[in-house]
Short mmCIF file of C-alpha atoms in Angstrom, two decimals:
data_model
loop_
_atom_site.label_atom_id
_atom_site.label_comp_id
_atom_site.label_asym_id
_atom_site.label_seq_id
_atom_site.Cartn_x
_atom_site.Cartn_y
_atom_site.Cartn_z
CA GLY A 22 -232.59 237.47 4.48
CA ASN A 23 -234.14 238.85 1.04
CA THR A 24 -235.40 241.92 2.72
CA HIS A 25 -232.06 243.05 4.04
CA ARG A 26 -230.38 242.28 0.63
CA LYS A 27 -233.30 244.28 -1.11
CA TYR A 28 -232.57 247.37 1.01
CA LYS A 29 -228.76 247.10 0.87
CA LYS A 30 -228.71 246.74 -2.84
CA ALA A 31 -230.90 249.79 -3.17
CA THR A 32 -228.87 251.86 -0.88
CA VAL A 33 -225.49 250.93 -2.43
CA LYS A 34 -226.98 251.87 -5.91
CA ALA A 35 -227.86 255.37 -4.68
CA ILE A 36 -224.31 256.28 -3.49
CA ASP A 37 -222.48 258.25 -5.92
CA PRO A 38 -219.00 257.30 -6.01
CA MET A 39 -217.86 260.77 -7.34
CA LEU A 40 -219.71 262.70 -4.61
CA LEU A 41 -216.59 263.70 -2.71
CA PHE A 42 -214.67 264.51 -5.86
CA ARG A 43 -217.38 266.53 -7.15
CA ASP A 44 -218.32 268.57 -4.08
CA THR A 45 -214.90 268.74 -2.34
CA ALA A 46 -215.15 272.39 -2.16
CA LEU A 47 -218.49 272.58 -0.42
CA LEU A 48 -217.59 269.71 2.01
CA GLU A 49 -213.94 271.19 2.95
CA GLY A 50 -216.08 274.52 3.59
CA ILE A 51 -218.08 272.82 6.23
CA VAL A 52 -214.96 271.39 8.01
CA THR A 53 -212.64 274.68 7.67
CA ASP A 54 -215.63 277.03 8.86
CA GLU A 55 -216.30 274.89 12.15
CA LEU A 56 -212.52 274.51 12.85
CA THR A 57 -211.97 278.24 12.25
CA LEU A 58 -214.80 279.11 14.92
CA TYR A 59 -213.26 276.84 17.44
CA ALA A 60 -209.82 278.15 16.85
CA ASN A 61 -210.87 281.83 17.06
CA SER A 62 -213.02 281.07 20.17
CA GLN A 63 -209.95 279.61 22.11
CA LYS A 64 -209.10 281.40 25.37
CA ALA A 65 -205.68 281.27 26.68
CA GLY A 66 -205.13 278.26 29.02
CA ILE A 67 -208.72 277.00 28.46
CA SER A 68 -209.73 274.18 26.05
CA PRO A 69 -213.06 272.77 27.34
CA PRO A 70 -213.64 269.26 25.85
CA GLU A 71 -217.32 269.86 25.49
CA LYS A 72 -216.62 272.64 23.09
CA PHE A 73 -214.37 270.69 20.80
CA ILE A 74 -216.89 267.66 20.79
CA ARG A 75 -219.46 270.06 19.78
CA THR A 76 -217.34 271.26 17.12
CA LEU A 77 -216.72 267.97 15.68
CA ASN A 78 -220.38 267.03 16.08
CA ASN A 79 -221.37 270.07 14.03
CA ILE A 80 -218.87 268.95 11.27
CA SER A 81 -220.13 265.35 10.95
CA THR A 82 -223.67 266.35 11.11
CA ALA A 83 -223.36 268.92 8.40
CA LEU A 84 -221.39 266.50 6.20
CA LEU A 85 -223.88 263.63 6.52
CA ILE A 86 -227.15 265.89 6.19
CA TYR A 87 -225.67 267.06 2.96
CA ILE A 88 -224.50 263.82 1.59
CA PHE A 89 -227.82 261.84 2.61
CA PHE A 90 -230.49 264.44 2.05
CA GLY A 91 -228.64 267.28 -0.22
CA ALA A 92 -229.32 270.07 2.37
CA ARG A 93 -226.44 272.56 1.93
CA PHE A 94 -224.89 273.96 5.09
CA GLY A 95 -226.33 277.28 5.86
CA THR A 96 -229.66 276.99 4.06
CA GLU A 97 -233.03 276.97 5.60
CA ARG A 98 -233.61 273.16 4.85
CA PHE A 99 -230.13 272.30 6.52
CA GLU A 100 -231.14 274.27 9.78
CA VAL A 101 -234.47 272.77 10.02
CA LEU A 102 -232.83 269.21 9.73
CA ARG A 103 -229.82 269.88 11.91
CA ARG A 104 -232.43 271.15 14.68
CA MET A 105 -234.45 267.94 14.37
CA TYR A 106 -231.38 265.89 14.66
CA GLU A 107 -230.12 267.47 17.70
CA GLU A 108 -233.36 266.69 19.13
CA LEU A 109 -233.16 263.16 18.18
CA GLY A 110 -229.96 262.70 19.71
CA PRO A 111 -228.71 265.61 21.78
CA ASN A 112 -226.15 263.50 23.68
CA GLY A 113 -225.24 260.84 21.04
CA ALA A 114 -227.33 258.18 19.47
CA ALA A 115 -229.65 256.85 21.84
CA TRP A 116 -229.29 253.16 22.83
CA VAL A 117 -232.95 252.90 24.26
CA ILE A 118 -235.64 254.58 21.84
CA GLY A 119 -237.69 256.69 23.80
CA ASP A 120 -240.60 259.15 23.39
CA GLN A 121 -238.30 261.95 22.29
CA GLN A 122 -236.45 259.91 19.59
CA ARG A 123 -240.10 258.77 18.36
CA LYS A 124 -241.24 262.28 18.15
CA SER A 125 -238.02 263.54 16.48
CA PHE A 126 -237.88 260.73 14.04
CA TYR A 127 -241.36 261.22 12.79
CA GLU A 128 -240.70 265.04 12.39
CA ILE A 129 -237.80 264.24 10.30
CA ARG A 130 -239.71 261.64 8.26
CA ASP A 131 -242.56 263.91 7.73
CA TYR A 132 -240.18 267.11 6.67
CA LEU A 133 -238.49 264.93 4.16
CA ASN A 134 -241.86 263.51 2.79
CA ALA A 135 -243.16 267.09 2.53
CA GLN A 136 -240.04 268.22 0.67
CA LEU A 137 -240.43 265.32 -1.78
CA GLY A 138 -244.09 266.16 -2.30
CA LYS A 139 -242.92 269.75 -3.35
CA GLN A 140 -240.80 268.07 -5.90
CA VAL A 141 -237.56 269.70 -4.44
CA ILE A 142 -235.73 266.62 -5.76
CA ASP A 143 -236.39 267.67 -9.30
CA GLU A 144 -235.68 271.35 -8.69
CA ASP A 145 -232.55 271.27 -6.53
CA PRO A 146 -229.40 269.31 -7.93
CA SER A 147 -227.99 268.80 -4.33
CA TRP A 148 -231.06 266.91 -3.40
CA ARG A 149 -231.33 265.02 -6.62
CA GLN A 150 -227.75 263.91 -6.32
CA SER A 151 -227.95 262.96 -2.69
CA ILE A 152 -228.48 259.40 -1.63
CA MET A 153 -232.10 260.10 -0.75
CA GLY A 154 -232.72 261.74 -4.22
CA GLN A 155 -231.03 258.93 -5.88
CA MET A 156 -233.10 256.43 -4.18
CA HIS A 157 -236.19 258.46 -5.07
CA ASN A 158 -235.34 258.61 -8.72
CA ASN A 159 -234.72 254.90 -8.72
CA GLY A 160 -238.23 254.23 -7.31
CA ALA A 161 -236.47 252.55 -4.27
CA LEU A 162 -237.60 255.19 -1.52
CA ASP A 163 -240.26 253.70 0.61
CA GLU A 164 -241.15 254.14 4.38
CA THR A 165 -238.53 251.42 5.26
CA SER A 166 -235.67 252.89 3.32
CA LEU A 167 -236.38 256.43 4.36
CA GLY A 168 -236.35 255.33 7.95
CA ASN A 169 -232.99 253.52 7.36
CA LEU A 170 -231.58 256.66 5.77
CA ILE A 171 -232.54 258.76 8.69
CA TYR A 172 -231.02 256.50 11.38
CA MET A 173 -227.94 255.97 9.20
CA VAL A 174 -227.18 259.64 9.64
CA GLU A 175 -227.91 259.42 13.23
CA ILE A 176 -225.57 256.65 13.86
CA GLY A 177 -222.99 257.90 11.22
CA ARG A 178 -222.78 261.34 12.77
CA ASN A 179 -221.97 260.11 16.02
CA ASP A 180 -219.50 257.38 14.63
CA LEU A 181 -217.78 260.15 12.59
CA ARG A 182 -217.47 262.59 15.40
CA CYS A 183 -215.86 259.77 17.49
CA LEU A 184 -213.53 258.94 14.66
CA PHE A 185 -212.53 262.67 14.30
CA ARG A 186 -211.64 262.87 17.97
CA TRP A 187 -209.39 259.81 17.82
CA MET A 188 -207.74 261.29 14.77
CA SER A 189 -207.28 264.71 16.47
CA LYS A 190 -205.43 262.86 19.30
CA TYR A 191 -203.11 261.10 17.16
CA GLY A 192 -202.39 264.30 15.26
CA ALA A 193 -201.50 266.01 18.59
CA GLU A 194 -199.21 263.13 19.24
CA ASN A 195 -197.61 262.79 15.89
CA PRO A 196 -196.78 266.63 14.89
CA GLU A 197 -194.25 265.55 12.21
CA ILE A 198 -196.81 263.42 10.29
CA ILE A 199 -199.43 266.20 10.45
CA SER A 200 -196.89 268.67 9.15
CA ARG A 201 -196.54 266.11 6.11
CA ILE A 202 -200.18 265.70 5.73
CA GLY A 203 -200.57 269.53 5.52
CA THR A 204 -198.72 269.62 2.27
CA GLU A 205 -200.96 267.08 0.33
CA THR A 206 -203.30 268.51 -2.26
CA SER A 207 -207.11 267.70 -2.00
CA ARG A 208 -207.09 265.25 -4.96
CA ALA A 209 -203.70 263.80 -3.75
CA ALA A 210 -205.15 263.15 -0.19
CA LEU A 211 -208.07 261.25 -1.63
CA SER A 212 -206.02 258.91 -3.73
CA ALA A 213 -204.98 255.49 -2.49
CA GLY A 214 -201.86 255.33 -0.24
CA SER A 215 -201.93 258.95 0.57
CA LEU A 216 -200.47 259.78 4.02
CA SER A 217 -203.97 261.33 4.80
CA LYS A 218 -205.82 258.31 3.96
CA THR A 219 -203.29 255.73 5.75
CA PHE A 220 -203.56 258.16 8.75
CA VAL A 221 -207.32 257.35 8.79
CA LEU A 222 -206.92 253.62 8.38
CA GLU A 223 -204.18 253.50 11.23
CA THR A 224 -206.60 255.19 13.52
CA LEU A 225 -209.20 252.65 12.56
CA ARG A 226 -206.71 249.88 13.36
CA LEU A 227 -206.09 251.05 16.76
CA ASN A 228 -209.44 252.34 17.65
CA GLN A 229 -213.02 252.73 16.54
CA SER A 230 -213.36 249.15 15.46
CA GLU A 231 -213.94 246.98 18.26
CA ARG A 232 -216.17 244.05 17.45
CA LEU A 233 -218.52 242.18 15.04
CA MET A 234 -221.62 240.46 16.54
CA ARG A 235 -223.28 237.50 14.51
CA MET A 236 -225.99 235.29 15.29
CA VAL A 237 -225.26 231.62 14.32
CA SER A 238 -228.02 230.37 11.86
CA ARG A 239 -227.00 226.71 12.11
CA ASP A 240 -224.85 224.46 14.23
CA ILE A 241 -221.43 224.70 13.09
CA VAL A 242 -217.83 223.46 14.13
CA PHE A 243 -214.98 225.79 14.03
CA ASP A 244 -211.33 224.97 14.89
CA GLY A 245 -212.71 221.97 16.67
CA TYR A 246 -215.15 223.88 18.58
CA HIS A 247 -219.04 223.31 18.48
CA ILE A 248 -221.02 226.52 18.04
CA PRO A 249 -224.86 225.86 18.40
CA LYS A 250 -227.58 227.38 16.31
CA ASN A 251 -228.96 230.76 17.69
CA PHE A 252 -225.97 231.56 19.75
CA MET A 253 -224.23 234.88 19.58
CA VAL A 254 -220.80 235.06 18.37
CA ARG A 255 -218.52 238.13 19.11
CA LEU A 256 -215.69 238.54 16.50
CA CYS A 257 -212.78 240.44 18.33
CA MET A 258 -211.64 242.96 15.70
CA TRP A 259 -209.76 245.17 18.23
CA GLU A 260 -207.50 242.14 19.33
CA SER A 261 -207.10 240.90 15.70
CA HIS A 262 -205.94 244.51 14.62
CA LYS A 263 -203.22 244.25 17.23
CA SER A 264 -201.95 240.88 16.33
CA PRO A 265 -197.94 240.94 15.87
CA ASP A 266 -198.46 238.14 13.27
CA SER A 267 -200.28 240.73 11.02
CA PHE A 268 -198.97 244.21 12.04
CA ASP A 269 -195.23 245.03 13.07
CA GLU A 270 -195.01 246.98 16.36
CA PRO A 271 -198.94 246.51 16.66
CA PHE A 272 -199.38 249.16 19.38
CA GLY A 273 -197.57 251.88 17.40
CA PHE A 274 -198.99 254.53 15.34
CA LYS A 275 -197.52 253.96 11.96
CA PRO A 276 -199.80 254.85 8.96
CA GLU A 277 -197.18 254.12 6.25
CA ARG A 278 -198.02 250.19 7.07
CA PHE A 279 -201.03 250.77 4.81
CA ALA A 280 -199.32 252.52 1.91
CA LYS A 281 -199.31 249.27 0.00
CA GLY A 282 -202.39 247.89 1.30
CA VAL A 283 -203.53 245.46 3.89
CA GLY A 284 -205.46 242.30 3.43
CA LYS A 285 -209.17 242.09 4.61
CA ASP A 286 -208.02 238.90 6.63
CA GLN A 287 -205.85 241.15 8.73
CA PHE A 288 -207.87 244.39 8.63
CA SER A 289 -211.70 244.67 8.63
CA PRO A 290 -212.87 247.86 10.32
CA PHE A 291 -216.18 247.94 8.39
CA GLY A 292 -217.15 244.44 8.54
CA MET A 293 -216.21 241.21 6.64
CA ASP A 294 -216.80 239.82 3.01
CA HIS A 295 -220.37 240.68 1.60
CA HIS A 296 -221.43 241.94 4.89
CA SER A 297 -219.10 244.93 4.93
CA CYS A 298 -220.71 248.53 5.39
CA PRO A 299 -221.66 250.21 2.10
CA PHE A 300 -220.43 253.51 3.54
CA THR A 301 -216.81 252.43 3.87
CA ASP A 302 -215.39 254.65 1.22
CA ILE A 303 -217.41 257.51 2.24
CA SER A 304 -216.32 257.24 5.82
CA ILE A 305 -212.63 256.77 4.93
CA ASN A 306 -212.72 259.70 2.48
CA LEU A 307 -214.51 262.09 4.87
CA GLY A 308 -211.92 261.06 7.58
CA THR A 309 -209.28 261.99 5.03
CA LEU A 310 -210.66 265.39 4.22
CA PHE A 311 -210.83 266.27 8.00
CA ILE A 312 -207.43 265.31 8.77
CA ARG A 313 -205.84 267.02 5.67
CA LEU A 314 -207.65 270.38 6.53
CA LEU A 315 -206.71 270.19 10.18
CA ALA A 316 -203.22 269.61 9.42
CA ARG A 317 -203.10 272.18 6.52
CA ASP A 318 -204.40 275.04 8.67
CA TYR A 319 -203.24 274.22 12.35
CA GLU A 320 -200.57 272.71 14.60
CA VAL A 321 -202.47 270.49 17.11
CA ASP A 322 -201.63 270.46 20.96
CA SER A 323 -203.20 267.90 23.14
CA VAL A 324 -204.83 269.10 26.32
CA ALA A 325 -205.70 267.13 29.52
CA ASP A 326 -205.16 263.69 27.90
CA GLY A 327 -205.67 260.39 29.94
CA SER A 328 -206.66 256.70 29.78
CA PRO A 329 -209.38 255.91 27.09
CA VAL A 330 -212.91 255.39 28.41
CA ARG A 331 -215.81 253.13 27.34
CA ASP A 332 -218.64 255.03 25.65
CA GLN A 333 -221.96 253.69 24.49
CA TYR A 334 -220.75 252.15 21.24
CA HIS A 335 -216.92 252.69 21.16
CA TRP A 336 -213.82 253.56 23.32
CA GLN A 337 -213.03 257.13 23.38
CA PRO A 338 -210.13 259.22 24.45
CA ALA A 339 -210.22 260.53 28.00
CA LYS A 340 -213.44 262.62 29.09
CA THR A 341 -211.03 265.43 29.94
CA PHE A 342 -209.11 265.29 26.56
CA SER A 343 -209.46 268.31 24.23
CA VAL A 344 -207.02 270.28 21.62
CA ARG A 345 -205.66 273.70 21.07
CA LEU A 346 -205.30 274.47 17.48
CA ASN A 347 -202.69 276.96 16.66
CA LYS A 348 -202.76 278.66 13.25
CA ARG A 349 -199.73 277.70 11.02
CA PHE A 350 -197.55 280.59 10.00
CA THR A 351 -197.15 279.18 6.45
CA ASN A 352 -200.08 279.44 4.41
CA GLN A 353 -199.75 275.80 2.95
CA ARG A 354 -202.93 276.43 0.60
CA ASN A 355 -200.54 278.11 -1.71
CA THR A 356 -196.99 276.87 -0.86
CA GLN A 357 -195.85 277.84 -4.60
CA ASN A 358 -195.93 281.27 -3.61
CA THR A 359 -194.33 281.26 -0.30
CA VAL A 360 -191.20 283.14 0.06
CA THR A 361 -188.70 282.37 2.95
CA VAL A 362 -186.34 285.35 3.80
#
C-alpha cells in the first residue's frame, strides 16, 4: 500500500546511479584484495569450500557496507559494522529471527544513529554519498527506513555471495569466455551488452532467480482458472527462464544471448513491472565488477563439483564445490605493453 510506496520511493531516490562509476577503484580494491588473500593462501591439493565461501562473504559484505553506509574498507567504522554483521548472521541471513539477531540489529541501529549524531554525514563525503547519507540529507531517514537499510545489507550480502559462487562455477566451466572477459576494461565491462555483464545475466537466468511470491488481493480469473482472494501465488521464474520458446538451448550457458537484450516477459530475475527490485542495476554491476576482476587476474579451476543443493533461499552449487585460482602469466591490466618473445 501507501507505506510501501513511500519507503520504496525514498530508497530509490537515495541511490546514486553514478556510484559504481565514481568509486570503481575503491570497489575493485575490495575484490582484488580478498581474491589475492585467497589465492596466496592456497595449499597444493587443498581448496576447502568454506574458505572460498568466506572470501566471497568478505567481498559482498565490504561492498554493501560501503554502498549503503559509506564505511570504507579497512577503516574503524567499517570494522565495527563488519563485526556486528558477522554477529547478526554468522551463517547466512537467519530465516527465524532470534535473540542474537535482535541484539545485533539494535547494536547496528544504535551505532549508525550515534554516527549520525556526530554529524559524520556532513564531515565524510563517503557517508554523505552513501544510500543512508542521501536518505538523511533528503529528510527520509526514520526508524523504519534505517531498519530497512540494515536488513537490505544483511539479505543482500548473502544473495551476492551466492551469486558470486555461481559465477565462479560457470567461470571454471567456461575458460574461453573467462579469458575474453579478462581483456575488457573497467568502463567497457559496465556498458550494456558487454561480455562481463551478459555473463552475470546468464548466471541469473540459469540460477539464483527461482520464484516470485504474491498474495492475491481480490478474486481473479487467469487463463480460465479462478484464483480466490488471499491465496498465495508462486510465479515459477526458474522454469520460465528455461523455456525453449524464449531461449535457444535453454540449459546451455550462452551469455551472448543477452547482447541485444531480452524482454521482461522472458527474463525477470529481479521481479516484474513496478514491483521490481530497486537495486537491480547495483546487483548486476557488482556481479560485472567481480567476474571481470576474477577473469583479469586468474584462471579458475573447479574443485570437487557435484549436484546443486537447496539452501535457505536459493539453490547453490554442491556443498563440496570450491575453486583454485591460478595467477595469469600475462598481466592483462596493461596489455598494450605486453611483449611476446
